[in-house]
Coordinates of C-alpha atoms in Angstrom, one line a residue:
Chain K
M268 CA -0.3 -0.5 -0.3
V269 CA 1.1 3.9 -0.7
S270 CA 1.1 5.8 1.5
C271 CA 1.3 9.6 1.4
K272 CA 4.6 11.0 1.8
A273 CA 5.2 14.6 3.6
V274 CA 7.9 15.8 1.1
A275 CA 10.7 18.6 2.7
N276 CA 8.8 21.7 1.3
G277 CA 5.7 20.2 3.4
T278 CA 3.6 19.7 0.6
T279 CA 1.9 16.3 0.1
Q280 CA 3.1 14.2 -3.0
P281 CA 0.3 12.5 -5.2
R282 CA -1.3 9.5 -4.3
R283 CA -1.5 6.8 -6.2
A284 CA -5.0 4.8 -5.7
D285 CA -4.9 1.6 -4.0
T286 CA -8.1 0.1 -3.9
D287 CA -9.5 1.6 -0.3
D288 CA -8.9 5.0 -2.0
K289 CA -10.3 3.9 -5.4
R290 CA -13.9 2.9 -3.4
K291 CA -13.8 5.4 -0.8
L292 CA -13.8 7.6 -4.5
I293 CA -16.4 6.6 -5.5
D294 CA -18.4 6.3 -2.6
S295 CA -17.4 10.1 -2.0
V296 CA -18.7 11.8 -5.1
D297 CA -21.7 11.3 -7.0
C298 CA -20.9 12.4 -10.1
F299 CA -17.7 12.2 -12.4
I300 CA -16.5 14.5 -14.9
F301 CA -14.7 12.7 -17.5
D302 CA -12.0 14.7 -20.5
C303 CA -12.2 12.4 -22.9
D304 CA -9.1 12.4 -24.9
G305 CA -6.2 10.2 -23.0
V306 CA -9.1 9.3 -20.5
I307 CA -12.3 7.7 -22.7
W308 CA -10.0 7.2 -25.7
R309 CA -6.7 7.9 -27.9
G310 CA -7.4 9.3 -31.2
D311 CA -10.3 6.8 -32.6
S312 CA -9.7 3.7 -30.0
V313 CA -11.5 3.8 -27.0
I314 CA -9.0 2.6 -24.2
D315 CA -9.2 -0.4 -22.8
G316 CA -11.7 -1.3 -19.9
V317 CA -13.4 2.2 -20.0
P318 CA -16.9 0.4 -21.3
E319 CA -17.3 -1.6 -18.3
T320 CA -16.1 1.3 -16.1
L321 CA -18.6 3.0 -17.0
D322 CA -21.4 1.4 -17.1
M323 CA -20.2 -0.2 -13.4
L324 CA -20.3 3.4 -12.5
R325 CA -24.0 4.2 -13.7
A326 CA -25.2 0.7 -12.2
M327 CA -23.6 2.3 -8.5
G328 CA -26.0 5.5 -9.4
K329 CA -23.1 7.4 -10.5
R330 CA -23.8 10.7 -13.1
L331 CA -21.7 11.2 -15.5
V332 CA -20.6 13.8 -17.9
F333 CA -17.9 13.9 -20.4
V334 CA -16.2 17.4 -21.2
T335 CA -14.0 17.9 -24.0
N336 CA -12.8 21.5 -25.4
N337 CA -12.8 20.4 -28.8
S338 CA -15.7 23.0 -30.5
T339 CA -15.9 21.2 -33.7
K340 CA -18.6 19.2 -33.1
S341 CA -22.0 19.3 -31.3
R342 CA -22.9 17.1 -28.7
A343 CA -24.9 14.8 -30.4
G344 CA -21.8 15.2 -33.0
Y345 CA -19.8 12.9 -30.9
L346 CA -22.6 11.0 -29.4
G347 CA -21.5 9.3 -32.9
K348 CA -18.1 8.6 -31.4
F349 CA -19.3 7.7 -28.4
T350 CA -21.4 4.7 -29.6
G351 CA -19.3 4.3 -32.7
L352 CA -16.3 3.3 -29.8
G353 CA -19.2 1.2 -27.7
L354 CA -20.1 3.4 -25.2
N355 CA -23.4 3.6 -23.6
V356 CA -23.7 7.6 -23.6
N357 CA -26.6 10.3 -24.0
A358 CA -26.2 13.5 -25.7
E359 CA -26.9 15.8 -22.4
E360 CA -24.1 13.6 -20.7
I361 CA -21.5 15.5 -23.4
Y362 CA -20.3 18.6 -23.2
S363 CA -18.4 20.1 -25.3
S364 CA -16.8 23.6 -25.5
S365 CA -19.4 24.1 -28.5
Y366 CA -22.7 23.9 -26.5
A367 CA -20.3 25.6 -23.4
A368 CA -20.7 28.4 -26.0
A369 CA -24.7 28.2 -26.9
A370 CA -25.0 27.7 -23.2
Y371 CA -23.4 31.0 -21.9
L372 CA -25.5 33.1 -24.1
E373 CA -28.5 31.2 -23.2
S374 CA -27.4 31.9 -19.3
I375 CA -27.4 35.8 -20.3
D376 CA -30.2 36.0 -22.5
F377 CA -28.5 36.6 -25.7
K378 CA -30.9 38.1 -28.1
K379 CA -29.3 39.7 -31.1
K380 CA -26.7 37.4 -34.0
V381 CA -23.7 36.1 -33.6
Y382 CA -20.5 35.9 -36.1
V383 CA -18.8 32.5 -35.9
I384 CA -15.2 31.7 -36.4
G385 CA -14.9 27.8 -36.3
E386 CA -16.4 24.5 -37.8
S387 CA -20.2 23.7 -38.1
G388 CA -20.5 22.1 -34.4
I389 CA -20.7 25.9 -32.9
L390 CA -23.5 26.7 -35.3
E391 CA -25.4 23.3 -34.8
E392 CA -25.9 24.1 -30.9
L393 CA -26.7 27.3 -32.0
D394 CA -29.2 26.3 -33.8
L395 CA -30.5 24.2 -31.0
K396 CA -30.4 27.3 -28.9
G397 CA -32.1 29.3 -31.4
I398 CA -29.9 31.8 -31.3
Q399 CA -29.3 33.2 -35.1
H400 CA -25.8 33.5 -36.3
L401 CA -23.6 34.0 -39.5
G402 CA -20.0 33.4 -40.5
G403 CA -18.3 29.4 -39.6
P404 CA -17.7 27.6 -43.1
E405 CA -19.6 29.5 -45.4
D406 CA -16.7 32.2 -44.6
A407 CA -13.8 29.3 -45.6
E408 CA -13.1 30.6 -48.9
K409 CA -13.6 34.0 -48.7
V410 CA -10.9 35.8 -49.8
V411 CA -9.3 40.0 -49.5
A412 CA -7.6 42.2 -51.7
L413 CA -6.5 45.4 -50.2
K414 CA -6.5 48.0 -53.5
K415 CA -8.2 50.8 -53.3
G416 CA -11.6 50.9 -53.5
E417 CA -12.0 47.4 -51.2
Y418 CA -14.5 47.9 -48.2
M419 CA -16.1 45.4 -45.8
E420 CA -19.7 45.8 -44.4
H421 CA -20.6 44.0 -41.4
D422 CA -24.1 43.5 -39.8
E423 CA -24.8 45.5 -37.2
D424 CA -26.6 43.2 -35.6
V425 CA -24.0 41.3 -34.3
G426 CA -23.9 41.4 -30.6
A427 CA -21.4 38.3 -29.8
V428 CA -18.5 36.9 -31.7
V429 CA -17.4 33.7 -30.8
V430 CA -14.0 31.5 -32.0
G431 CA -13.5 28.2 -31.9
F432 CA -11.1 25.8 -33.5
D433 CA -11.3 26.5 -37.0
R434 CA -8.9 24.6 -39.9
H435 CA -10.1 27.2 -42.6
I436 CA -8.6 30.3 -41.0
N437 CA -8.6 33.1 -42.6
Y438 CA -7.8 37.2 -43.0
Y439 CA -11.6 37.6 -44.0
K440 CA -13.2 36.3 -40.8
I441 CA -10.9 37.8 -39.0
Q442 CA -11.6 41.3 -40.0
Y443 CA -15.0 40.8 -40.1
A444 CA -15.1 39.4 -36.7
T445 CA -12.7 42.3 -36.0
L446 CA -15.1 45.2 -37.3
C447 CA -17.8 43.7 -35.7
I448 CA -16.1 43.3 -32.1
R449 CA -15.0 47.1 -32.6
E450 CA -17.9 49.2 -34.0
N451 CA -20.4 47.0 -32.2
P452 CA -20.8 48.7 -29.2
G453 CA -21.5 46.2 -26.9
C454 CA -20.9 43.4 -28.6
L455 CA -18.9 40.2 -26.6
F456 CA -15.3 38.0 -27.4
I457 CA -16.3 34.7 -26.8
A458 CA -13.9 31.7 -27.0
T459 CA -14.9 28.0 -26.9
N460 CA -11.2 27.2 -25.4
R461 CA -7.4 28.6 -25.6
D462 CA -5.5 25.4 -26.0
A463 CA -2.1 26.2 -27.6
V464 CA -1.8 22.6 -29.4
T465 CA -4.2 20.3 -29.8
H466 CA -3.7 16.8 -31.2
L467 CA -5.9 15.4 -34.0
T468 CA -3.2 13.3 -35.5
D469 CA -1.3 10.7 -34.0
A470 CA 1.8 11.8 -35.8
Q471 CA 2.3 15.6 -34.6
E472 CA 0.6 18.3 -32.4
W473 CA -1.2 20.9 -34.5
A474 CA -1.8 24.4 -33.9
G475 CA -5.2 25.1 -31.7
N476 CA -7.9 27.6 -30.7
G477 CA -5.3 29.5 -29.2
S478 CA -4.4 30.9 -32.4
M479 CA -7.7 31.3 -33.7
V480 CA -8.9 33.1 -30.7
G481 CA -4.8 34.9 -30.3
A482 CA -5.3 36.4 -33.6
I483 CA -8.5 38.0 -32.7
A484 CA -7.4 39.0 -29.5
G485 CA -4.1 40.9 -31.6
S486 CA -6.7 42.6 -34.1
T487 CA -8.6 44.1 -31.3
K488 CA -6.6 44.1 -28.3
R489 CA -9.3 42.2 -26.3
E490 CA -8.8 39.2 -23.9
P491 CA -12.2 36.8 -24.5
I492 CA -14.5 35.5 -22.4
T493 CA -13.6 31.8 -22.6
V494 CA -15.8 29.3 -21.6
G495 CA -14.2 26.0 -22.2
K496 CA -11.6 24.3 -19.5
P497 CA -10.2 25.8 -17.4
A498 CA -12.4 28.7 -17.1
E499 CA -15.3 27.9 -14.5
F500 CA -18.2 28.6 -17.1
M501 CA -18.4 24.8 -17.9
L502 CA -18.2 23.7 -14.3
D503 CA -20.8 26.2 -13.4
N504 CA -23.0 25.4 -15.8
I505 CA -22.7 21.1 -15.1
A506 CA -23.4 21.9 -11.6
K507 CA -26.5 23.9 -12.2
T508 CA -28.1 21.3 -14.7
F509 CA -27.5 18.8 -12.6
G510 CA -28.2 20.2 -9.4
L511 CA -25.0 19.2 -7.5
K512 CA -23.2 20.8 -4.8
R513 CA -19.0 20.8 -5.9
Q514 CA -17.8 18.7 -2.9
Q515 CA -20.3 15.6 -4.5
I516 CA -17.8 16.0 -7.8
C517 CA -15.0 14.4 -9.4
M518 CA -12.8 15.5 -11.9
V519 CA -10.8 12.5 -14.3
G520 CA -8.4 13.8 -16.3
D521 CA -5.0 13.2 -18.6
R522 CA -3.8 16.6 -18.0
L523 CA -2.2 19.3 -15.3
D524 CA -2.5 22.3 -16.9
T525 CA -6.6 21.9 -18.0
D526 CA -7.8 19.6 -16.6
I527 CA -6.8 18.9 -12.8
L528 CA -6.1 22.3 -12.3
F529 CA -9.8 23.3 -13.6
G530 CA -10.8 20.7 -11.1
K531 CA -9.1 22.1 -8.4
N532 CA -9.7 25.3 -8.7
G533 CA -13.3 24.5 -8.7
G534 CA -13.1 22.7 -5.1
L535 CA -13.5 18.9 -6.7
T536 CA -12.2 16.3 -6.0
T537 CA -9.4 15.3 -8.7
C538 CA -8.2 12.2 -10.5
L539 CA -5.3 11.9 -13.2
V540 CA -4.6 8.8 -15.0
L541 CA -1.5 8.5 -17.2
S542 CA -3.1 7.2 -20.2
G543 CA -2.9 10.4 -21.9
V544 CA -0.6 13.3 -22.1
T545 CA 0.9 13.1 -18.0
D546 CA 3.7 10.5 -17.5
E547 CA 4.5 9.6 -13.6
E548 CA 7.6 11.8 -13.8
T549 CA 6.1 14.5 -14.7
L550 CA 3.7 14.1 -12.6
L551 CA 6.1 13.5 -9.4
S552 CA 8.3 16.0 -11.0
P553 CA 9.2 18.7 -8.4
E554 CA 8.7 21.0 -10.7
N555 CA 5.0 20.1 -10.7
S556 CA 2.6 21.6 -8.3
V557 CA -0.8 20.6 -9.9
H558 CA -1.5 18.0 -7.5
P559 CA -4.6 16.1 -8.2
D560 CA -6.0 14.2 -5.1
Y561 CA -5.3 10.5 -6.7
Y562 CA -3.9 9.1 -9.7
M563 CA -3.9 5.5 -11.5
S564 CA -3.1 4.4 -14.8
Q565 CA -6.0 4.8 -16.6
L566 CA -9.8 4.7 -15.5
S567 CA -10.4 1.0 -15.9
E568 CA -8.4 0.8 -12.6
L569 CA -11.8 1.4 -10.7
L570 CA -13.0 -2.1 -11.7
A571 CA -10.5 -3.2 -8.7
V572 CA -13.7 -1.8 -6.4
K573 CA -15.8 -4.4 -8.0
E574 CA -13.4 -7.3 -8.3
A575 CA -13.0 -6.6 -4.2
A576 CA -16.6 -6.6 -3.6
K577 CA -16.7 -9.9 -5.3
V578 CA -14.5 -11.0 -3.2
A579 CA -15.8 -9.8 -0.1
A580 CA -19.7 -11.4 -0.9
Chain C
M259 CA 3.1 76.3 -34.1
L260 CA 6.0 78.5 -35.0
Q261 CA 7.6 77.7 -32.0
L262 CA 7.3 73.8 -33.3
L263 CA 9.1 74.8 -36.7
Q264 CA 11.3 76.7 -34.7
D265 CA 12.3 74.0 -32.0
Y266 CA 12.8 71.2 -33.9
D267 CA 15.3 70.2 -37.2
C268 CA 14.2 66.6 -38.1
W269 CA 10.3 65.6 -38.5
V270 CA 9.8 62.0 -38.7
F271 CA 6.7 61.2 -40.8
D272 CA 3.9 58.4 -40.2
L273 CA 2.6 57.7 -43.6
D274 CA -1.1 55.8 -43.5
G275 CA -3.2 58.3 -41.4
T276 CA -0.5 61.2 -41.6
I277 CA 0.6 61.6 -45.0
W278 CA -2.2 59.7 -46.4
R279 CA -5.1 56.5 -45.9
G280 CA -4.7 54.3 -48.8
N281 CA -3.8 55.9 -52.0
E282 CA -5.3 59.3 -51.0
V283 CA -2.9 62.1 -49.4
I284 CA -4.2 64.0 -46.8
E285 CA -5.2 67.3 -48.4
G286 CA -2.5 70.1 -47.6
V287 CA 0.2 67.6 -46.5
L288 CA 2.1 68.4 -49.7
E289 CA 2.5 71.4 -48.7
A290 CA 3.1 71.4 -45.7
L291 CA 6.4 68.7 -46.1
E292 CA 7.2 71.9 -49.1
L293 CA 7.2 74.2 -46.2
L294 CA 9.1 72.9 -43.8
R295 CA 11.8 71.8 -46.8
K296 CA 11.8 74.9 -47.9
L297 CA 13.1 76.2 -43.4
G298 CA 15.8 73.6 -44.3
K299 CA 14.2 70.8 -42.1
K300 CA 14.7 67.4 -42.5
V301 CA 12.0 65.2 -43.3
L302 CA 12.1 61.5 -42.9
F303 CA 9.6 58.7 -43.1
M304 CA 8.8 56.0 -40.3
T305 CA 5.5 53.4 -40.9
N306 CA 4.6 50.2 -39.4
N307 CA 3.3 48.7 -42.6
S308 CA 5.1 45.9 -43.7
M309 CA 3.7 45.1 -46.7
K310 CA 6.2 46.8 -48.8
S311 CA 9.9 47.3 -49.0
R312 CA 11.8 51.3 -48.5
G313 CA 11.9 51.1 -52.2
S314 CA 8.6 50.0 -53.0
Y315 CA 7.2 53.0 -50.9
L316 CA 9.3 55.1 -52.3
D317 CA 7.6 54.2 -55.4
K318 CA 4.6 55.1 -54.1
C319 CA 5.6 58.6 -52.6
L320 CA 6.8 59.1 -56.1
Q321 CA 3.7 58.0 -57.3
V322 CA 1.8 60.9 -55.1
G323 CA 3.7 63.8 -55.4
L324 CA 5.8 63.3 -52.6
P325 CA 9.6 64.0 -53.4
A326 CA 11.7 61.7 -51.1
H327 CA 14.5 59.4 -51.4
V328 CA 14.9 56.0 -50.4
D329 CA 17.5 57.2 -47.6
D330 CA 15.1 58.7 -46.1
I331 CA 12.2 56.4 -45.9
Y332 CA 12.0 53.5 -42.3
C333 CA 9.6 51.1 -42.5
S334 CA 8.8 47.8 -40.0
S335 CA 9.8 45.5 -43.2
Y336 CA 13.4 47.3 -43.1
S337 CA 13.3 47.5 -39.5
A338 CA 13.4 43.5 -39.0
A339 CA 16.1 43.0 -41.4
A340 CA 18.5 45.9 -40.0
Y341 CA 17.3 43.6 -36.3
L342 CA 18.9 40.1 -37.7
D343 CA 21.4 42.0 -39.7
S344 CA 22.6 43.5 -36.3
I345 CA 22.4 40.4 -34.0
G346 CA 25.1 38.8 -36.6
F347 CA 22.1 36.8 -37.8
D348 CA 23.6 33.2 -39.2
R349 CA 23.7 33.4 -42.9
S350 CA 23.8 29.6 -43.1
K351 CA 20.0 29.4 -41.6
K352 CA 16.3 31.0 -43.5
A353 CA 13.7 32.7 -42.3
Y354 CA 10.5 32.5 -42.8
V355 CA 8.0 34.7 -42.9
V356 CA 4.6 35.3 -42.6
G357 CA 3.3 37.7 -44.4
E358 CA 4.0 39.9 -47.7
R359 CA 6.9 40.4 -50.3
G360 CA 8.2 43.7 -48.8
I361 CA 9.6 41.4 -45.8
M362 CA 11.3 39.2 -48.3
Q363 CA 12.8 42.2 -49.9
E364 CA 14.3 43.7 -47.0
L365 CA 15.6 40.6 -45.7
A366 CA 17.7 39.7 -49.0
A367 CA 19.0 42.8 -49.2
V368 CA 20.7 42.2 -45.9
G369 CA 21.7 38.4 -47.4
I370 CA 19.1 36.9 -45.6
E371 CA 17.3 33.7 -47.3
S372 CA 13.2 33.6 -46.3
F373 CA 10.8 31.8 -47.6
G374 CA 7.0 31.6 -47.1
G375 CA 5.1 34.9 -47.2
P376 CA 2.8 35.2 -50.3
D377 CA 4.0 32.0 -52.2
D378 CA 2.5 30.0 -49.4
N379 CA -0.8 31.9 -50.0
E380 CA -2.4 28.6 -51.6
K381 CA -0.9 26.0 -49.5
R382 CA -3.2 24.1 -47.0
A383 CA -2.8 22.1 -44.4
S384 CA -3.5 17.9 -44.8
F385 CA -4.1 16.2 -42.0
S386 CA -4.2 13.1 -43.5
S387 CA 0.0 12.9 -43.4
E388 CA 2.7 14.1 -41.6
M389 CA 3.4 18.4 -42.1
L390 CA 6.9 18.7 -42.2
H391 CA 9.1 22.3 -41.9
D392 CA 12.7 22.9 -42.6
T393 CA 15.3 22.5 -39.6
Q394 CA 17.4 25.5 -41.1
V395 CA 15.0 27.9 -40.1
G396 CA 16.6 29.7 -37.3
A397 CA 14.0 32.9 -37.6
V398 CA 10.1 33.7 -38.0
V399 CA 9.5 37.0 -39.1
C400 CA 5.8 38.4 -39.3
G401 CA 3.7 41.4 -40.3
V402 CA 0.1 42.2 -41.3
D403 CA -0.9 38.9 -43.9
P404 CA -4.0 39.3 -46.1
N405 CA -3.5 35.8 -46.8
L406 CA -2.8 34.9 -43.4
S407 CA -4.4 31.0 -43.1
Y408 CA -4.0 27.3 -40.9
Y409 CA -1.2 25.8 -42.8
K410 CA 1.3 29.4 -42.3
V411 CA 0.6 29.3 -38.6
Q412 CA 1.0 25.9 -37.8
Y413 CA 4.4 25.8 -40.0
A414 CA 5.6 29.4 -38.4
S415 CA 4.4 27.4 -34.8
M416 CA 6.9 24.2 -35.9
C417 CA 9.7 26.6 -36.6
L418 CA 9.6 27.8 -33.4
L419 CA 8.6 25.1 -31.0
L420 CA 10.8 22.6 -32.6
N421 CA 13.9 24.5 -33.9
P422 CA 16.6 25.4 -31.5
G423 CA 17.0 29.2 -30.8
C424 CA 14.4 30.1 -33.6
L425 CA 14.1 33.5 -33.3
F426 CA 10.2 35.3 -33.6
I427 CA 10.0 38.7 -34.8
A428 CA 7.3 41.2 -35.2
T429 CA 7.3 43.5 -37.7
N430 CA 4.8 45.3 -35.7
T431 CA 2.1 44.4 -33.4
D432 CA -0.1 46.6 -35.0
A433 CA -3.8 46.2 -34.3
R434 CA -4.7 47.5 -37.0
G435 CA -4.2 49.5 -40.0
H436 CA -5.4 52.2 -42.6
F437 CA -4.7 49.9 -45.5
T438 CA -7.6 51.2 -48.2
P439 CA -8.7 54.8 -47.5
N440 CA -12.3 54.0 -46.2
L441 CA -11.4 51.5 -43.4
E442 CA -9.1 50.1 -41.1
W443 CA -7.7 46.7 -41.8
A444 CA -6.2 44.3 -39.4
G445 CA -3.1 44.8 -38.7
A446 CA 0.3 42.5 -37.8
G447 CA -1.0 42.6 -34.3
A448 CA -3.5 39.5 -35.8
T449 CA -0.9 37.7 -37.2
V450 CA 1.8 37.8 -34.3
G451 CA -1.1 37.0 -31.7
A452 CA -2.6 33.9 -34.0
I453 CA 1.4 32.4 -33.6
K454 CA 1.7 33.9 -29.7
G455 CA -1.6 31.7 -29.3
V456 CA 0.5 28.4 -30.4
V457 CA 3.8 29.4 -29.2
E458 CA 3.1 31.1 -25.7
R459 CA 6.0 33.8 -26.2
D460 CA 6.6 36.6 -27.5
P461 CA 7.7 38.2 -30.2
I462 CA 11.1 40.9 -30.8
V463 CA 9.1 43.8 -32.1
T464 CA 11.4 46.0 -34.3
G465 CA 9.0 48.6 -35.5
K466 CA 7.5 51.4 -33.2
P467 CA 6.9 51.7 -30.5
S468 CA 10.6 49.3 -30.3
P469 CA 13.5 52.0 -30.0
F470 CA 15.6 49.7 -32.1
L471 CA 15.2 52.1 -35.3
M472 CA 16.2 55.3 -33.5
Q473 CA 19.7 54.2 -33.6
D474 CA 19.6 53.7 -37.5
I475 CA 18.1 56.8 -37.8
A476 CA 20.7 58.8 -35.6
A477 CA 23.7 57.6 -37.0
K478 CA 22.4 57.9 -40.6
H479 CA 21.1 61.5 -40.3
N480 CA 23.1 62.7 -37.4
V481 CA 20.0 63.7 -36.1
Q482 CA 19.5 64.0 -31.7
P483 CA 16.1 63.1 -30.6
A484 CA 16.3 66.7 -28.5
K485 CA 15.9 68.7 -31.9
S486 CA 13.0 66.2 -33.7
I487 CA 9.7 65.6 -33.8
M488 CA 7.5 62.4 -34.7
V489 CA 4.4 62.8 -36.3
G490 CA 1.5 60.6 -36.5
D491 CA -1.9 59.6 -35.9
R492 CA -1.2 56.6 -33.4
L493 CA -0.6 56.7 -29.6
D494 CA 0.8 53.4 -28.9
T495 CA 2.8 53.5 -31.7
D496 CA 4.2 56.9 -33.4
I497 CA 3.1 58.7 -30.0
L498 CA 5.4 56.2 -28.1
W499 CA 8.3 55.5 -30.1
G500 CA 8.9 59.2 -29.9
L501 CA 8.6 59.0 -26.3
N502 CA 10.7 56.2 -26.2
T503 CA 13.4 57.6 -28.1
G504 CA 13.7 61.0 -26.5
M505 CA 12.0 63.2 -29.5
A506 CA 8.8 65.7 -29.4
T507 CA 5.9 64.2 -30.4
L508 CA 3.1 65.8 -32.6
L509 CA -0.4 63.6 -32.7
V510 CA -3.0 64.4 -35.6
M511 CA -6.7 63.4 -36.0
T512 CA -6.2 62.3 -39.6
G513 CA -6.3 58.6 -39.1
V514 CA -6.5 55.8 -36.2
T515 CA -7.6 58.6 -33.3
D516 CA -10.4 60.2 -32.3
E517 CA -11.1 62.1 -29.5
Q518 CA -12.8 60.0 -26.7
L519 CA -9.2 57.9 -26.9
L520 CA -7.2 61.0 -26.8
V521 CA -9.1 62.4 -23.9
A522 CA -9.2 58.9 -22.1
Q523 CA -5.2 58.6 -22.3
R524 CA -5.1 62.0 -21.1
G525 CA -6.9 61.0 -18.5
S526 CA -5.4 58.3 -17.3
S527 CA -2.1 58.3 -14.8
N528 CA 0.0 56.3 -17.9
G529 CA -2.1 57.2 -20.8
V530 CA 0.5 57.9 -23.7
K531 CA 0.0 61.8 -23.9
P532 CA 1.3 63.8 -26.9
H533 CA 3.2 66.9 -26.9
F534 CA 1.4 68.7 -29.4
V535 CA -2.0 67.6 -31.1
M536 CA -3.3 69.0 -34.9
D537 CA -6.2 68.0 -36.7
S538 CA -4.3 67.5 -39.9
F539 CA -0.4 68.0 -41.0
G540 CA -2.3 69.4 -43.5
D541 CA -3.3 72.5 -41.8
L542 CA 0.3 73.3 -41.4
R543 CA 0.3 76.1 -43.7
R544 CA -2.8 77.9 -42.3
V545 CA -1.8 77.7 -39.1
A546 CA 2.2 79.3 -39.3
Q547 CA 0.2 82.0 -41.6
Q548 CA -2.3 82.7 -38.5
A549 CA 0.7 82.8 -36.1
L550 CA 1.9 85.0 -38.6
Q551 CA -0.4 87.5 -38.6
Q552 CA -1.2 87.1 -34.6
Q553 CA 2.6 88.0 -34.2
K554 CA 2.2 91.3 -36.6

């Protein structure tokens, strides 16, 4: 059994969960929030043991929520990915940053139009909330030629610009968004997330939404309201939607700087899995100050609780 | 106004929003500049617009009827090349440019090989295969790019993240610029912001308000900041550059800055405050004549 070690500077080391810890963890919370990439799946393959683990937690009466900062798909779009991987999930349990943007606008009773930089997921979620939008994929091929007489009109009814990950980012979109933010009084600047890099393929890291948001921050000299991890909004919205207190929730993720910090700042119990981006060495390194309450190799380690219960009975 | 004409021997002018807007010279400006030259003043130009080289700006000046010499024109594309030259940039390395042709021309003029720029306008990232990058890129140089794309941001980011010691150079970080007469467009700030959002570090800025080019100007034109005045329409670049380099500053209202912004800056404890303000530099002749009348 691995016990907590107090190190010289007084802080405790992160605790590798043993079977007792796992049982205590499951008993102490009513809801698990899972990051997806590196926890549930890696790229397009489900991580082994995850479907059985989720079924077990559900059978024990736990609420499950799946969060992803990826804004390209809507919740319904992600549902397709989950079911395709053999996972039993409902669309309402999926919390994508595309949904978060629409939920944020709904929470402030937004009635104007939205200019979107991003892909179809954001547009679908705005449609579901009855929010009018322009831009998105239809502006992908638009070109600006800065010659004499060139002018750009913009819709004065745009009350918010939502910036999500966009593989077709271009100067037209940047300029249109800039005009709305600069010229329309009170126009909001909302970012689905600001991840610097994203793992679209296994081969390498790719520029993330941090770049699309950075472009607009650079052309307006304004900072956005961020709705995805590690900002508070997503957590507030989840807690409110499901009628939960923070102490009733455990955040399970693979990234210290977004998932675990997000959970800690929000007052949640936190659990790091080593099946994604973070390895044990990085976690335990003296340079890391973000300590989850527990850590384990992968989510399916929780199944040990079921095994222990069988043995006991 | 007469005092200004007496006290300052060297007058440095911003271009967009001060001398012209797009391709249209602001009314009265050519005559005002002629008056300065008649009075024996040195007239220089300093623009953050990174799209053209000094030579191209000279052509534009001549086209609108403004006599000038290439040595009198300073632009941010030149500032980036001059900076890399000044630090002894390894000429066996290359520069990747996210911006217009002017930057590449200025780099070539100091013997630095560059690629990218408008030649990468049609390139698109393919996510089905690995994207490669040139390990010999020793600097990424950014300016305004009306053809900014995911491919360019990704390529620049890979150079900065994967090539040890690769420099991140910004010709400027202006949020906006008067690239056409009747609208302001997103500036180099957008290009720099996009790349910064991935690499999570700040660039070295070589254009206004960085004082870097002042050394170049002072040496070449034998000017002293104390007897010089910067004339421009932007508080956060032109006026700040003048303040940073010890010059007097004259704000004109023909470009980016409006009354509201000026009042706000004056009211704030760390706002940028110009020494003098004029509605337009084109008013110089009229204002000088009025002052002369009043003296009589």
